[in-house]
Amino acid sequence: MSEQPLLQLENAGKTFHLKPMFGAAKEVVAMRNISLSVEQGRALAVVGESGSGKSTLGRAVTRLFSLTEGRVLFKGRDISQMKSRSESLAYNRAVQMVFQDPFAALNPAHTIRHHLERPLKLHHKLSGWALAEAVKGVLADVELDPDMALSKYPHELSGGQRQRVNLARALAVGAELVVADEPTSMLDVSIRKSVLGLMKRMKTDRGITFLYITHDIATAHYLAEDTAVMFAGQVVEWGPSERVIANPQHPYTKVLLSAVPDPAQRFVASEDGGRAFAKGVEEVRALARKPAGLPVEVEPGHFVRHRLTQLDAA
Amino acid sequence: MSQLVNVKGLQVDFLTGKGLFTAVKGIDFDIGHGEVMGLAGESGCGKSTIAFSLMRLHRPPAIISKGSIIIDGEDVLAMPLDRLEKWRWSSVSMVFQSAMNSLNPVITLFEQFRDMLYRHTGMGRAQARARAEELLALVGIPPERLDDYPHQLSGGMRQRVVLAMALALNPKLIIMDEPTTALDVVVQREILQEIMALKARFGFSILFITHDLALMSQFADRISVMLEGKIVEVAPTAEIVANPAHAYTQKLWDAMPRLGAA
């Protein structure tokens, strides 16, 4: 490896212990044996369906909880070993999260100015004129008009504008890595691309690294150089986005790709009650749920992990 | 009249503090028997307002100020209230965007089926049970789940249950207001494929509302594109895909990151 990746996961695993008020406690394995890495200024998309553990991965990276096994390395340093206050503050500053719901992520009782001033005050100790200038600067970076937006409350902005404010907030802190958990899934299709475009520019112009979590493999392809496909807590296939899409190896990746809406292909009513697709998906899911085997490199940088016994499935 | 739905000059106003706001500005459209009509447009363009007006479910401050809605030969706007109550769901039913909110979280699925079947057909408990099991089987959910509460089902299953309810009284038209927006792509595909098969079997028409043009063009026979309360383009799906006439339709296409088009 030529240079050290910004973020590295090594055999990361997370098990949740659920203790319901009634009934027996049970264990849920949300992440199993995940190894991934992202280099500075690149984007890694983590693609998977609901419940595949992709959000767990994002939260583990932002230290919202600790891992059960394995480690997360940020610039080569194990994040669970960051004990001193200054070190964990620096990490919290460098890694920011953008959430799915732009309505819930902003405090409805404060103006946009408040949301952007606080990180600048707390992390950069700015005040007075410098502060006002910096606030304008970050808003301009996310292509919002400062005169229009600053004195408004979150409910006065549209979903897309709010998501831009969230990105501005991450910029204001001085983020190096942004963990974006489905940032566009609650937005209208017609503005999705403009927010993705903004993230793309943040990546190329400022060298911000993205961990982009999504269920839409089409948007993953738009933003990220690398894609990792997750299912049932395991990464089943990863590699350059283009190769993963052009030459999918794992049956689950193929299912994800076939489900992307394609205007050229019409739905037809089949005699089996439309279950053929669902049935196929269920089979693939059952297959992918089993512990994955060792990674096999199909092309340079493009890996796939089939289940243990059968190396060339589907 | 050969068309199932005939809407002429429909105008819906909202009474606001700042005066009248016209959300739907005089639109005309029709839906044929067994046709899937798509209604596309961005948030706030009036798509859902139309859906609600068709069933006269709009509530003040919304008022229908002009126009006529004729569904299956009946004038919806002139219908007396008691007739309307019977007519809703048995002729026209609706699948809402978030299945989470359209099911009652504190009663079991069976109670919700029973309530609806009793109100409309006067069915007894045993009969309703049989019918509900039949309906669940149609959408591929095991009948024993009838005694579960909505939170025990996944998002996709809940949407299936809502779909089963919409089918219960053999309606002629089902309005689907963003039925799969909250679901991930794989489940979305599974459900739409099932709707297609059910449509072939029962022959109802669908008004399909979404902002995802790519998805809509896989599903609809004709597509209407809405912008700020007006329909700017109506054309068969192939036409909208191949050569969209209106600038806004082209913009909608460009706004989507798609596979293949990098």
Coordinates of C-alpha atoms in Angstrom, one line a residue:
Chain A
M1 CA 0.0 0.0 0.0
S2 CA 1.5 3.3 -1.1
E3 CA 0.1 5.5 1.7
Q4 CA -1.8 4.9 4.9
P5 CA -5.6 4.9 4.5
L6 CA -7.4 7.6 6.5
L7 CA -9.8 5.1 7.9
Q8 CA -9.4 1.4 8.3
L9 CA -11.6 -1.3 9.7
E10 CA -10.0 -4.5 10.8
N11 CA -12.2 -7.5 11.4
A12 CA -14.8 -5.3 13.0
G13 CA -17.7 -7.0 14.6
K14 CA -20.6 -5.8 16.7
T15 CA -23.1 -7.9 18.7
F16 CA -26.0 -6.3 20.4
H17 CA -27.5 -7.9 23.5
L18 CA -31.2 -7.3 23.6
K19 CA -32.8 -7.7 27.0
P20 CA -36.5 -7.1 26.5
M21 CA -38.7 -6.4 29.5
F22 CA -40.4 -9.8 29.0
G23 CA -38.9 -12.9 27.5
A24 CA -35.4 -14.1 27.1
A25 CA -32.4 -12.0 26.2
K26 CA -31.1 -12.5 22.7
E27 CA -28.1 -11.6 20.7
V28 CA -28.1 -9.8 17.4
V29 CA -25.0 -9.9 15.3
A30 CA -25.1 -6.6 13.4
M31 CA -21.6 -6.6 12.0
R32 CA -19.4 -9.6 11.4
N33 CA -15.7 -9.6 10.5
I34 CA -15.6 -6.5 8.4
S35 CA -12.4 -5.2 6.9
L36 CA -12.5 -2.1 4.8
S37 CA -10.4 1.0 4.2
V38 CA -10.8 4.5 2.8
E39 CA -8.1 6.7 1.6
Q40 CA -7.9 10.5 2.1
G41 CA -10.1 12.4 -0.4
R42 CA -12.0 9.4 -1.6
A43 CA -15.5 8.1 -1.0
L44 CA -16.5 4.6 0.0
A45 CA -20.1 3.7 -0.4
V46 CA -21.6 1.0 1.8
V47 CA -24.6 -0.4 0.0
G48 CA -27.2 -2.8 1.5
E49 CA -30.8 -3.1 2.3
S50 CA -32.6 -2.2 5.5
G51 CA -31.2 -4.2 8.4
S52 CA -27.9 -5.2 6.7
G53 CA -25.8 -3.4 9.3
K54 CA -24.6 -0.5 7.2
S55 CA -25.8 2.1 9.7
T56 CA -24.2 0.2 12.6
L57 CA -20.9 0.4 10.7
G58 CA -21.3 4.2 10.4
R59 CA -22.1 4.6 14.0
A60 CA -19.2 2.4 15.1
V61 CA -16.8 4.7 13.1
T62 CA -18.2 7.8 14.8
R63 CA -17.7 6.1 18.2
L64 CA -21.4 6.2 19.1
F65 CA -20.6 2.7 20.5
S66 CA -17.6 0.5 20.8
L67 CA -17.0 -2.6 18.8
T68 CA -17.3 -6.1 20.2
E69 CA -14.3 -7.3 18.2
G70 CA -11.8 -5.9 15.8
R71 CA -10.6 -2.3 15.6
V72 CA -11.2 0.9 13.7
L73 CA -8.0 2.8 12.8
F74 CA -8.1 6.5 12.0
K75 CA -4.8 7.6 10.5
G76 CA -3.3 4.4 11.8
R77 CA -4.4 5.0 15.4
D78 CA -6.9 2.7 17.1
I79 CA -9.9 4.8 18.0
S80 CA -10.8 2.8 21.1
Q81 CA -7.3 3.6 22.5
M82 CA -7.9 7.3 22.3
K83 CA -8.2 7.9 26.0
S84 CA -6.9 11.5 26.5
R85 CA -9.4 14.3 26.2
S86 CA -7.5 16.2 23.6
E87 CA -7.2 13.1 21.5
S88 CA -10.8 12.2 21.5
L89 CA -11.8 15.8 21.0
A90 CA -9.6 15.9 17.9
Y91 CA -11.2 12.7 16.6
N92 CA -14.7 14.0 17.3
R93 CA -13.8 17.1 15.3
A94 CA -12.3 15.2 12.4
V95 CA -15.2 12.7 12.0
Q96 CA -18.6 14.2 11.5
M97 CA -21.9 12.5 10.7
V98 CA -24.8 13.6 8.4
F99 CA -28.0 11.8 9.2
Q100 CA -30.8 10.6 7.0
D101 CA -33.6 12.8 8.4
P102 CA -32.8 16.5 7.7
F103 CA -35.9 17.4 9.7
A104 CA -34.7 15.7 12.9
A105 CA -31.1 16.7 12.8
L106 CA -31.5 20.4 13.3
N107 CA -32.9 22.0 16.5
P108 CA -36.3 23.5 15.5
A109 CA -36.0 26.2 18.2
H110 CA -32.8 27.8 16.9
T111 CA -31.9 29.7 13.7
I112 CA -29.5 28.5 11.1
R113 CA -27.0 31.1 12.4
H114 CA -27.0 29.4 15.8
H115 CA -26.4 26.0 14.3
L116 CA -23.4 27.2 12.4
E117 CA -21.9 29.6 15.0
R118 CA -21.7 27.0 17.7
P119 CA -19.2 24.7 16.1
L120 CA -17.1 27.6 15.0
K121 CA -17.1 29.1 18.5
L122 CA -16.4 25.8 20.3
H123 CA -13.9 24.3 17.9
H124 CA -12.2 27.3 16.4
K125 CA -12.6 29.8 19.2
L126 CA -13.8 32.4 16.7
S127 CA -15.8 35.5 17.7
G128 CA -17.0 38.9 16.5
W129 CA -16.3 39.8 12.9
A130 CA -14.2 36.7 12.2
L131 CA -17.1 34.5 13.3
A132 CA -19.6 36.2 11.1
E133 CA -17.3 35.9 8.1
A134 CA -16.6 32.2 8.8
V135 CA -20.4 31.5 9.0
K136 CA -20.9 33.2 5.7
G137 CA -18.0 31.3 4.2
V138 CA -19.3 27.8 5.1
L139 CA -22.8 28.7 3.9
A140 CA -21.3 29.8 0.6
D141 CA -19.4 26.5 0.4
V142 CA -22.7 24.6 0.5
E143 CA -24.2 27.0 -2.1
L144 CA -26.7 28.6 0.2
D145 CA -27.3 32.4 0.2
P146 CA -26.2 33.6 3.6
D147 CA -28.6 36.6 3.6
M148 CA -31.5 34.3 2.8
A149 CA -30.7 31.4 5.2
L150 CA -29.0 32.8 8.3
S151 CA -31.9 34.2 10.2
K152 CA -34.3 31.4 9.3
Y153 CA -35.5 28.5 11.4
P154 CA -35.2 24.9 10.1
H155 CA -38.9 24.6 9.4
E156 CA -38.6 27.5 6.9
L157 CA -36.2 25.6 4.7
S158 CA -36.8 22.8 2.3
G159 CA -35.4 19.3 2.9
G160 CA -32.6 19.9 0.4
Q161 CA -31.6 23.2 2.0
R162 CA -31.7 21.6 5.4
Q163 CA -29.4 18.8 4.3
R164 CA -27.0 21.5 3.0
V165 CA -27.1 23.1 6.4
N166 CA -26.1 19.8 7.9
L167 CA -23.2 19.5 5.5
A168 CA -22.2 23.1 6.3
R169 CA -22.2 22.2 10.0
A170 CA -19.8 19.4 9.3
L171 CA -17.6 21.8 7.3
A172 CA -17.7 24.4 10.1
V173 CA -16.2 21.9 12.5
G174 CA -13.4 21.1 10.1
A175 CA -14.3 17.6 9.3
E176 CA -11.9 15.3 7.5
L177 CA -14.2 12.4 7.3
V178 CA -17.9 12.7 6.9
V179 CA -20.1 9.7 7.6
A180 CA -23.2 10.3 5.6
D181 CA -26.0 7.9 6.5
E182 CA -28.5 7.9 3.7
P183 CA -28.3 11.7 3.3
T184 CA -30.5 11.8 0.2
S185 CA -33.1 9.1 0.8
M186 CA -35.6 11.5 2.4
L187 CA -35.1 14.1 -0.3
D188 CA -37.1 14.5 -3.5
V189 CA -35.6 12.8 -6.5
S190 CA -35.4 16.1 -8.3
I191 CA -33.0 17.6 -5.7
R192 CA -31.1 14.4 -4.8
K193 CA -28.6 14.9 -7.5
S194 CA -27.8 18.4 -6.5
V195 CA -27.0 17.4 -2.9
L196 CA -24.9 14.5 -4.2
G197 CA -23.1 16.9 -6.5
L198 CA -22.3 19.2 -3.6
M199 CA -20.8 16.2 -1.7
K200 CA -18.8 15.3 -4.7
R201 CA -17.4 18.9 -4.9
M202 CA -16.6 18.8 -1.2
K203 CA -14.7 15.7 -1.9
T204 CA -12.7 16.9 -4.9
D205 CA -12.2 20.6 -3.8
R206 CA -11.4 20.1 -0.1
G207 CA -10.2 16.6 0.1
I208 CA -12.9 15.6 2.5
T209 CA -13.3 11.8 2.8
F210 CA -16.8 10.3 2.7
L211 CA -18.2 7.2 4.1
Y212 CA -21.5 7.1 2.2
I213 CA -24.1 4.7 3.5
T214 CA -27.1 4.0 1.2
H215 CA -29.4 1.5 -0.2
D216 CA -29.4 3.0 -3.7
I217 CA -26.5 1.5 -5.7
A218 CA -27.1 4.1 -8.5
T219 CA -26.3 7.1 -6.2
A220 CA -23.3 5.2 -4.8
H221 CA -21.9 4.9 -8.3
Y222 CA -22.4 8.7 -8.7
L223 CA -20.5 9.7 -5.7
A224 CA -18.1 7.1 -4.6
E225 CA -14.9 5.6 -6.2
D226 CA -15.3 2.4 -4.2
T227 CA -18.3 0.4 -3.2
A228 CA -18.8 -2.2 -0.6
V229 CA -22.0 -4.3 -0.6
M230 CA -23.2 -5.4 2.8
F231 CA -25.7 -8.1 3.7
A232 CA -26.7 -9.5 7.1
G233 CA -23.7 -7.8 8.8
Q234 CA -21.1 -9.0 6.3
V235 CA -19.4 -7.3 3.4
V236 CA -20.0 -9.7 0.5
E237 CA -18.3 -7.8 -2.3
W238 CA -16.2 -4.7 -2.6
G239 CA -14.0 -2.9 -5.1
P240 CA -14.0 0.0 -7.5
S241 CA -17.7 1.2 -8.0
E242 CA -17.4 0.8 -11.8
R243 CA -16.2 -2.8 -11.6
V244 CA -18.7 -3.8 -9.0
I245 CA -21.5 -2.5 -11.1
A246 CA -20.2 -3.7 -14.5
N247 CA -19.1 -7.1 -13.3
P248 CA -21.1 -8.1 -10.2
Q249 CA -19.9 -11.3 -8.7
H250 CA -22.0 -12.0 -5.6
P251 CA -25.6 -13.0 -6.2
Y252 CA -26.8 -10.4 -3.7
T253 CA -25.0 -7.6 -5.7
K254 CA -26.8 -8.8 -8.8
V255 CA -30.2 -8.6 -7.0
L256 CA -29.4 -5.1 -5.8
L257 CA -28.5 -4.0 -9.3
S258 CA -31.6 -5.6 -10.9
A259 CA -33.9 -3.8 -8.5
V260 CA -32.7 -0.4 -9.5
P261 CA -35.5 1.2 -11.5
D262 CA -34.7 1.1 -15.2
P263 CA -37.1 2.9 -17.5
A264 CA -36.1 0.7 -20.4
Q265 CA -37.5 -2.4 -18.6
R266 CA -41.2 -2.7 -18.0
F267 CA -42.8 -4.7 -15.2
V268 CA -44.9 -7.5 -16.7
A269 CA -47.6 -9.4 -14.9
S270 CA -46.5 -13.0 -14.6
E271 CA -48.7 -16.0 -13.9
D272 CA -47.1 -16.8 -10.6
G273 CA -48.5 -13.8 -9.0
G274 CA -45.3 -11.7 -9.3
R275 CA -43.5 -13.8 -6.8
A276 CA -40.7 -15.1 -9.1
F277 CA -38.5 -12.1 -8.3
A278 CA -39.4 -12.2 -4.5
K279 CA -38.6 -15.9 -4.4
G280 CA -35.3 -15.4 -6.2
V281 CA -34.4 -12.7 -3.7
E282 CA -35.3 -14.9 -0.7
E283 CA -33.0 -17.6 -2.0
V284 CA -30.1 -15.2 -2.4
R285 CA -30.8 -13.8 1.0
A286 CA -30.7 -17.2 2.6
L287 CA -27.4 -17.9 0.8
A288 CA -25.9 -14.6 1.8
R289 CA -26.9 -15.0 5.5
K290 CA -24.5 -17.8 5.9
P291 CA -20.9 -17.0 7.1
A292 CA -19.0 -15.6 4.2
G293 CA -15.9 -17.4 3.0
L294 CA -12.4 -15.9 2.4
P295 CA -12.2 -13.0 0.0
V296 CA -11.4 -13.9 -3.6
E297 CA -9.9 -11.3 -5.9
V298 CA -11.7 -11.4 -9.2
E299 CA -10.0 -8.4 -10.7
P300 CA -7.4 -6.0 -9.3
G301 CA -8.9 -4.5 -6.2
H302 CA -12.3 -6.2 -6.7
F303 CA -13.0 -8.8 -4.0
V304 CA -15.9 -11.1 -3.4
R305 CA -16.7 -13.4 -0.5
H306 CA -18.9 -16.3 -1.3
R307 CA -20.1 -18.6 1.3
L308 CA -17.7 -21.2 2.5
T309 CA -18.7 -24.3 0.7
Q310 CA -19.6 -23.0 -2.7
L311 CA -17.1 -20.8 -4.4
D312 CA -18.9 -20.0 -7.6
A313 CA -22.5 -19.4 -6.7
A314 CA -25.1 -18.4 -9.3
Chain B
M1 CA -68.5 6.9 -21.2
S2 CA -65.6 4.6 -21.7
Q3 CA -63.2 6.1 -19.1
L4 CA -63.4 5.1 -15.5
V5 CA -62.2 8.4 -14.1
N6 CA -63.0 11.8 -15.7
V7 CA -61.6 14.9 -14.0
K8 CA -62.4 18.3 -15.6
G9 CA -61.1 21.7 -14.6
L10 CA -60.3 20.6 -11.0
Q11 CA -59.2 23.5 -8.8
V12 CA -58.3 23.1 -5.2
D13 CA -57.7 26.1 -3.0
F14 CA -56.3 26.4 0.5
L15 CA -57.6 29.1 2.8
T16 CA -54.5 30.6 4.5
G17 CA -53.8 33.6 6.6
K18 CA -52.4 35.3 3.6
G19 CA -55.5 34.7 1.4
L20 CA -56.3 31.9 -1.0
F21 CA -53.5 29.6 -2.2
T22 CA -54.4 27.6 -5.3
A23 CA -52.6 24.3 -5.0
V24 CA -54.3 22.6 -8.0
K25 CA -54.9 25.0 -10.9
G26 CA -57.6 23.6 -13.1
I27 CA -56.5 20.3 -14.3
D28 CA -58.1 17.7 -16.6
F29 CA -57.2 14.1 -16.8
D30 CA -58.9 10.7 -17.3
I31 CA -58.0 7.1 -16.4
G32 CA -59.3 4.2 -18.5
H33 CA -60.5 0.8 -17.2
G34 CA -57.5 -1.3 -16.1
E35 CA -55.0 1.5 -16.8
V36 CA -52.1 2.6 -14.7
M37 CA -51.9 6.3 -14.8
G38 CA -48.7 7.8 -13.4
L39 CA -48.6 11.3 -11.7
A40 CA -45.1 12.6 -11.4
G41 CA -43.7 15.8 -9.9
E42 CA -41.6 17.2 -7.1
S43 CA -42.7 17.7 -3.5
G44 CA -45.3 20.4 -3.1
C45 CA -46.6 20.4 -6.7
G46 CA -50.1 19.2 -5.7
K47 CA -49.9 15.5 -6.4
S48 CA -51.2 14.4 -3.1
T49 CA -53.9 17.1 -3.0
I50 CA -55.3 15.5 -6.2
A51 CA -55.2 12.1 -4.6
F52 CA -57.2 13.3 -1.6
S53 CA -59.7 15.3 -3.7
L54 CA -60.5 12.3 -5.8
M55 CA -61.9 10.5 -2.7
R56 CA -63.2 13.8 -1.3
L57 CA -60.9 13.2 1.6
H58 CA -59.6 16.8 1.5
R59 CA -60.3 18.7 4.7
P60 CA -60.5 22.4 5.3
P61 CA -58.6 24.6 4.8
A62 CA -58.6 22.8 1.4
I63 CA -61.7 23.4 -0.7
I64 CA -62.5 22.3 -4.2
S65 CA -63.6 25.5 -5.8
K66 CA -64.2 24.4 -9.4
G67 CA -64.4 21.5 -11.6
S68 CA -65.9 18.1 -11.7
I69 CA -64.8 14.6 -10.7
I70 CA -66.7 11.7 -12.3
I71 CA -65.7 8.2 -11.3
D72 CA -67.4 5.2 -12.9
G73 CA -70.4 7.4 -13.9
E74 CA -70.9 8.9 -10.5
D75 CA -70.4 12.6 -9.7
V76 CA -68.1 12.4 -6.6
L77 CA -68.6 16.1 -5.7
A78 CA -72.4 15.9 -5.7
M79 CA -72.6 12.6 -3.7
P80 CA -74.5 12.8 -0.4
L81 CA -72.5 12.0 2.7
D82 CA -74.1 8.6 3.5
R83 CA -73.5 7.4 -0.1
L84 CA -69.9 8.8 0.0
E85 CA -69.2 6.8 3.1
K86 CA -70.3 3.5 1.4
W87 CA -68.6 4.5 -1.8
R88 CA -65.2 5.2 -0.4
W89 CA -63.1 2.1 -0.2
S90 CA -65.6 -0.1 -2.1
S91 CA -65.2 1.8 -5.4
V92 CA -62.0 3.6 -4.8
S93 CA -59.4 2.8 -2.2
M94 CA -56.0 4.3 -1.4
V95 CA -52.5 3.1 -0.3
F96 CA -50.7 5.9 1.5
Q97 CA -47.1 6.7 1.5
S98 CA -46.2 5.5 5.0
A99 CA -47.7 2.2 6.0
M100 CA -46.6 2.9 9.5
N101 CA -49.1 5.7 9.9
S102 CA -52.0 4.1 8.1
L103 CA -52.2 1.2 10.4
N104 CA -53.4 1.6 14.0
P105 CA -50.5 0.6 16.2
V106 CA -52.6 -0.5 19.2
I107 CA -54.9 -3.1 17.6
T108 CA -54.1 -6.3 15.8
L109 CA -54.2 -6.6 12.0
F110 CA -57.3 -8.8 12.2
E111 CA -59.2 -6.1 14.2
Q112 CA -58.4 -3.6 11.5
F113 CA -59.6 -5.9 8.7
R114 CA -62.7 -6.8 10.7
D115 CA -63.5 -3.2 11.3
M116 CA -63.4 -2.3 7.6
L117 CA -65.2 -5.4 6.5
Y118 CA -67.9 -5.0 9.1
R119 CA -68.5 -1.3 8.2
H120 CA -68.9 -2.0 4.5
T121 CA -70.4 -5.5 4.2
G122 CA -71.7 -6.3 7.7
M123 CA -69.6 -9.4 7.8
G124 CA -69.5 -11.4 11.0
R125 CA -66.3 -12.4 12.9
A126 CA -65.8 -15.8 11.3
Q127 CA -66.5 -14.5 7.8
A128 CA -64.2 -11.6 8.2
R129 CA -61.5 -13.9 9.5
A130 CA -61.8 -16.0 6.4
R131 CA -61.8 -13.1 4.1
A132 CA -58.8 -11.4 5.8
E133 CA -56.8 -14.7 5.6
E134 CA -57.6 -14.9 1.9
L135 CA -56.5 -11.3 1.4
L136 CA -53.2 -11.8 3.2
A137 CA -52.5 -14.9 1.2
L138 CA -52.9 -12.8 -2.0
V139 CA -50.0 -10.5 -0.9
G140 CA -47.9 -13.4 0.3
I141 CA -48.2 -13.0 4.1
P142 CA -48.9 -16.1 6.2
P143 CA -52.4 -16.0 7.7
E144 CA -51.2 -16.5 11.3
R145 CA -49.7 -13.0 11.2
L146 CA -53.3 -11.7 11.4
D147 CA -53.0 -11.6 15.2
D148 CA -49.8 -9.6 15.2
Y149 CA -49.6 -5.9 15.8
P150 CA -48.3 -3.6 13.1
H151 CA -44.9 -3.1 14.9
Q152 CA -44.2 -6.8 14.6
L153 CA -44.0 -6.6 10.8
S154 CA -41.2 -5.2 8.7
G155 CA -41.8 -2.1 6.5
G156 CA -42.4 -4.1 3.4
M157 CA -44.9 -6.4 5.1
R158 CA -46.8 -3.5 6.5
Q159 CA -47.1 -2.0 3.0
R160 CA -48.4 -5.4 1.8
V161 CA -51.0 -5.4 4.5
V162 CA -52.2 -2.0 3.5
L163 CA -52.3 -3.2 -0.1
A164 CA -54.4 -6.2 1.0
M165 CA -56.8 -3.9 2.8
A166 CA -57.1 -1.7 -0.3
L167 CA -58.1 -4.8 -2.3
A168 CA -60.6 -6.1 0.2
L169 CA -63.8 -4.7 -1.4
N170 CA -62.7 -5.2 -5.1
P171 CA -62.4 -1.5 -5.8
K172 CA -62.3 -0.3 -9.4
L173 CA -59.6 2.2 -8.7
I174 CA -56.7 2.2 -6.3
I175 CA -54.9 5.4 -5.6
M176 CA -51.3 4.8 -4.6
D177 CA -49.6 7.8 -3.1
E178 CA -45.9 7.1 -3.1
P179 CA -46.5 3.5 -2.0
T180 CA -42.8 2.4 -1.9
T181 CA -40.9 5.6 -1.2
A182 CA -40.1 4.6 2.4
L183 CA -38.8 1.1 1.3
D184 CA -35.5 0.0 -0.1
V185 CA -35.1 -0.8 -3.7
V186 CA -35.3 -4.6 -3.5
V187 CA -38.5 -4.6 -1.4
Q188 CA -39.9 -1.9 -3.7
R189 CA -39.4 -4.1 -6.7
E190 CA -40.9 -7.1 -5.0
I191 CA -44.1 -5.2 -4.1
L192 CA -44.6 -3.5 -7.4
Q193 CA -44.2 -6.8 -9.2
E194 CA -46.9 -8.2 -7.0
I195 CA -49.2 -5.2 -7.6
M196 CA -48.8 -5.8 -11.3
A197 CA -49.9 -9.5 -11.0
L198 CA -52.9 -8.6 -8.8
K199 CA -53.9 -6.0 -11.3
A200 CA -53.8 -8.5 -14.1
R201 CA -56.0 -10.8 -12.0
F202 CA -58.6 -8.3 -10.7
G203 CA -58.5 -5.6 -13.4
F204 CA -58.6 -2.5 -11.3
S205 CA -57.1 0.8 -12.4
I206 CA -54.3 2.5 -10.6
L207 CA -53.4 6.2 -10.1
F208 CA -49.8 5.9 -9.2
I209 CA -48.2 8.9 -7.6
T210 CA -44.4 9.2 -7.2
H211 CA -41.5 11.5 -7.8
D212 CA -39.3 8.8 -9.2
L213 CA -39.7 8.9 -12.9
A214 CA -37.6 5.9 -13.6
L215 CA -39.7 3.7 -11.4
M216 CA -42.9 5.1 -12.8
S217 CA -42.0 4.5 -16.4
Q218 CA -41.5 0.8 -15.5
F219 CA -45.0 0.6 -14.1
A220 CA -47.4 3.1 -15.7
D221 CA -49.1 3.0 -19.0
R222 CA -49.4 6.8 -19.2
I223 CA -47.6 9.5 -17.3
S224 CA -48.8 13.0 -16.4
V225 CA -46.1 15.4 -15.2
M226 CA -47.1 18.1 -12.8
L227 CA -45.5 21.4 -12.0
E228 CA -46.9 23.9 -9.6
G229 CA -50.4 22.7 -9.7
K230 CA -50.7 22.2 -13.4
I231 CA -50.2 19.2 -15.6
V232 CA -47.6 20.2 -18.1
E233 CA -47.3 17.0 -20.1
V234 CA -49.4 13.9 -20.5
A235 CA -48.1 11.1 -22.8
P236 CA -47.8 7.4 -23.1
T237 CA -44.8 6.1 -21.0
A238 CA -42.7 5.3 -24.0
E239 CA -43.1 8.8 -25.2
I240 CA -42.0 10.4 -21.9
V241 CA -39.0 8.1 -21.8
A242 CA -37.9 8.6 -25.4
N243 CA -38.6 12.2 -26.1
P244 CA -40.0 14.3 -23.2
A245 CA -41.6 17.4 -24.8
H246 CA -41.7 19.7 -21.8
A247 CA -38.5 21.3 -20.4
Y248 CA -39.6 20.4 -16.9
T249 CA -39.9 16.7 -17.8
Q250 CA -36.4 16.8 -19.2
K251 CA -35.2 18.4 -16.0
L252 CA -36.8 15.7 -13.9
W253 CA -34.9 13.1 -15.9
D254 CA -31.6 14.9 -15.6
A255 CA -32.1 15.2 -11.8
M256 CA -31.6 11.5 -11.2
P257 CA -28.3 9.7 -10.9
R258 CA -28.8 6.6 -12.9
L259 CA -26.7 3.6 -13.6
G260 CA -25.0 3.7 -16.9
A261 CA -25.3 7.5 -17.2
A262 CA -22.3 8.6 -15.1

